[in-house]
């Protein structure tokens, strides 16, 4: 019985921790000064991920193969007061991937995208 009580207590603490993290109670803007790139992010799970990253303080770059999808997603997220830009990108096309990387690189948020502060990143390599 004692083991079951200990197990329940640990589970309850873990659940409170998960609830705090998902509600933003743990830290304010943990991704401030970061740039997040989310491909296929104008609908569904990709859109939800982009929204969450932006709510956590990141500047988010969304992308889709269709301009009207990008425009709609950017308008929706900016309407929530989130920092977001978007670009058309078909990941199967080299020129689209290069434009996407250039869009991310042009976002001067104080740090390199996806790289811890103080480290020296390698330049991104694009698939050809």
PDB file of C-alpha atoms in Angstrom, residues 3-85:
ATOM      1  CA  UNK A   3       4.392   1.799  -2.630  1.00  0.00           C
ATOM      2  CA  UNK A   4       1.101   2.652  -4.313  1.00  0.00           C
ATOM      3  CA  UNK A   5       0.817   5.889  -2.313  1.00  0.00           C
ATOM      4  CA  UNK A   6       4.371   6.891  -3.241  1.00  0.00           C
ATOM      5  CA  UNK A   7       3.693   6.081  -6.875  1.00  0.00           C
ATOM      6  CA  UNK A   8       0.527   8.215  -6.884  1.00  0.00           C
ATOM      7  CA  UNK A   9       2.327  11.121  -5.219  1.00  0.00           C
ATOM      8  CA  UNK A  10       5.125  11.051  -7.803  1.00  0.00           C
ATOM      9  CA  UNK A  11       2.587  10.843 -10.604  1.00  0.00           C
ATOM     10  CA  UNK A  12       0.677  13.834  -9.262  1.00  0.00           C
ATOM     11  CA  UNK A  13       3.873  15.927  -9.040  1.00  0.00           C
ATOM     12  CA  UNK A  14       4.807  14.979 -12.580  1.00  0.00           C
ATOM     13  CA  UNK A  15       1.311  15.884 -13.820  1.00  0.00           C
ATOM     14  CA  UNK A  16       1.482  19.312 -12.138  1.00  0.00           C
ATOM     15  CA  UNK A  17       4.876  19.870 -13.764  1.00  0.00           C
ATOM     16  CA  UNK A  18       3.526  18.974 -17.204  1.00  0.00           C
ATOM     17  CA  UNK A  19       0.502  21.234 -16.685  1.00  0.00           C
ATOM     18  CA  UNK A  20       2.740  24.134 -15.653  1.00  0.00           C
ATOM     19  CA  UNK A  21       5.020  23.652 -18.652  1.00  0.00           C
ATOM     20  CA  UNK A  22       2.160  23.420 -21.142  1.00  0.00           C
ATOM     21  CA  UNK A  23       0.311  26.382 -19.659  1.00  0.00           C
ATOM     22  CA  UNK A  24       3.352  28.655 -19.671  1.00  0.00           C
ATOM     23  CA  UNK A  25       3.354  29.010 -15.881  1.00  0.00           C
ATOM     24  CA  UNK A  26       6.869  27.617 -15.539  1.00  0.00           C
ATOM     25  CA  UNK A  27       8.767  30.331 -17.460  1.00  0.00           C
ATOM     26  CA  UNK A  28       7.766  33.379 -19.422  1.00  0.00           C
ATOM     27  CA  UNK A  29       9.025  33.437 -23.016  1.00  0.00           C
ATOM     28  CA  UNK A  30      11.579  30.605 -22.782  1.00  0.00           C
ATOM     29  CA  UNK A  31      12.273  31.009 -26.527  1.00  0.00           C
ATOM     30  CA  UNK A  32      12.742  34.791 -26.537  1.00  0.00           C
ATOM     31  CA  UNK A  33      15.393  35.938 -29.048  1.00  0.00           C
ATOM     32  CA  UNK A  34      15.143  32.661 -30.949  1.00  0.00           C
ATOM     33  CA  UNK A  35      13.919  31.985 -34.477  1.00  0.00           C
ATOM     34  CA  UNK A  36      11.893  28.850 -35.152  1.00  0.00           C
ATOM     35  CA  UNK A  37      11.344  27.455 -38.633  1.00  0.00           C
ATOM     36  CA  UNK A  38       8.347  25.173 -39.051  1.00  0.00           C
ATOM     37  CA  UNK A  39       7.720  23.695 -42.495  1.00  0.00           C
ATOM     38  CA  UNK A  40       4.223  22.608 -43.565  1.00  0.00           C
ATOM     39  CA  UNK A  41       2.978  24.858 -40.781  1.00  0.00           C
ATOM     40  CA  UNK A  42      -0.119  26.552 -42.125  1.00  0.00           C
ATOM     41  CA  UNK A  43      -2.632  23.941 -40.951  1.00  0.00           C
ATOM     42  CA  UNK A  44      -3.071  21.061 -38.536  1.00  0.00           C
ATOM     43  CA  UNK A  45      -0.236  19.884 -36.322  1.00  0.00           C
ATOM     44  CA  UNK A  46       2.344  22.122 -38.024  1.00  0.00           C
ATOM     45  CA  UNK A  47       0.191  25.196 -37.336  1.00  0.00           C
ATOM     46  CA  UNK A  48      -0.280  24.144 -33.702  1.00  0.00           C
ATOM     47  CA  UNK A  49       3.484  23.717 -33.309  1.00  0.00           C
ATOM     48  CA  UNK A  50       4.143  27.130 -34.875  1.00  0.00           C
ATOM     49  CA  UNK A  51       1.575  28.731 -32.536  1.00  0.00           C
ATOM     50  CA  UNK A  52       3.111  27.086 -29.465  1.00  0.00           C
ATOM     51  CA  UNK A  53       6.647  28.149 -30.371  1.00  0.00           C
ATOM     52  CA  UNK A  54       5.461  31.727 -30.948  1.00  0.00           C
ATOM     53  CA  UNK A  55       3.570  31.745 -27.644  1.00  0.00           C
ATOM     54  CA  UNK A  56       6.807  30.668 -25.977  1.00  0.00           C
ATOM     55  CA  UNK A  57       8.495  33.786 -27.364  1.00  0.00           C
ATOM     56  CA  UNK A  58      10.154  32.633 -30.594  1.00  0.00           C
ATOM     57  CA  UNK A  59       9.856  34.503 -33.853  1.00  0.00           C
ATOM     58  CA  UNK A  60       8.328  31.830 -36.093  1.00  0.00           C
ATOM     59  CA  UNK A  61       8.780  31.431 -39.843  1.00  0.00           C
ATOM     60  CA  UNK A  62       5.917  29.398 -41.314  1.00  0.00           C
ATOM     61  CA  UNK A  63       5.884  27.888 -44.768  1.00  0.00           C
ATOM     62  CA  UNK A  64       3.623  26.137 -47.207  1.00  0.00           C
ATOM     63  CA  UNK A  65       3.595  25.329 -50.898  1.00  0.00           C
ATOM     64  CA  UNK A  66       0.748  27.805 -51.475  1.00  0.00           C
ATOM     65  CA  UNK A  67       0.930  31.562 -50.865  1.00  0.00           C
ATOM     66  CA  UNK A  68      -2.708  31.862 -49.754  1.00  0.00           C
ATOM     67  CA  UNK A  69      -2.062  29.260 -47.017  1.00  0.00           C
ATOM     68  CA  UNK A  70       0.980  31.222 -45.832  1.00  0.00           C
ATOM     69  CA  UNK A  71      -0.981  34.501 -45.841  1.00  0.00           C
ATOM     70  CA  UNK A  72      -3.856  32.959 -43.877  1.00  0.00           C
ATOM     71  CA  UNK A  73      -1.574  31.393 -41.233  1.00  0.00           C
ATOM     72  CA  UNK A  74       0.517  34.564 -40.807  1.00  0.00           C
ATOM     73  CA  UNK A  75      -2.629  36.697 -40.440  1.00  0.00           C
ATOM     74  CA  UNK A  76      -4.106  34.310 -37.861  1.00  0.00           C
ATOM     75  CA  UNK A  77      -0.962  34.169 -35.733  1.00  0.00           C
ATOM     76  CA  UNK A  78      -0.239  37.896 -35.994  1.00  0.00           C
ATOM     77  CA  UNK A  79      -3.886  38.473 -35.039  1.00  0.00           C
ATOM     78  CA  UNK A  80      -3.041  36.741 -31.753  1.00  0.00           C
ATOM     79  CA  UNK A  81      -0.186  39.196 -31.256  1.00  0.00           C
ATOM     80  CA  UNK A  82       2.500  36.636 -32.101  1.00  0.00           C
ATOM     81  CA  UNK A  83       5.759  37.323 -33.936  1.00  0.00           C
ATOM     82  CA  UNK A  84       5.572  35.455 -37.229  1.00  0.00           C
ATOM     83  CA  UNK A  85       6.528  35.730 -40.885  1.00  0.00           C
TER      84      UNK A  85
END
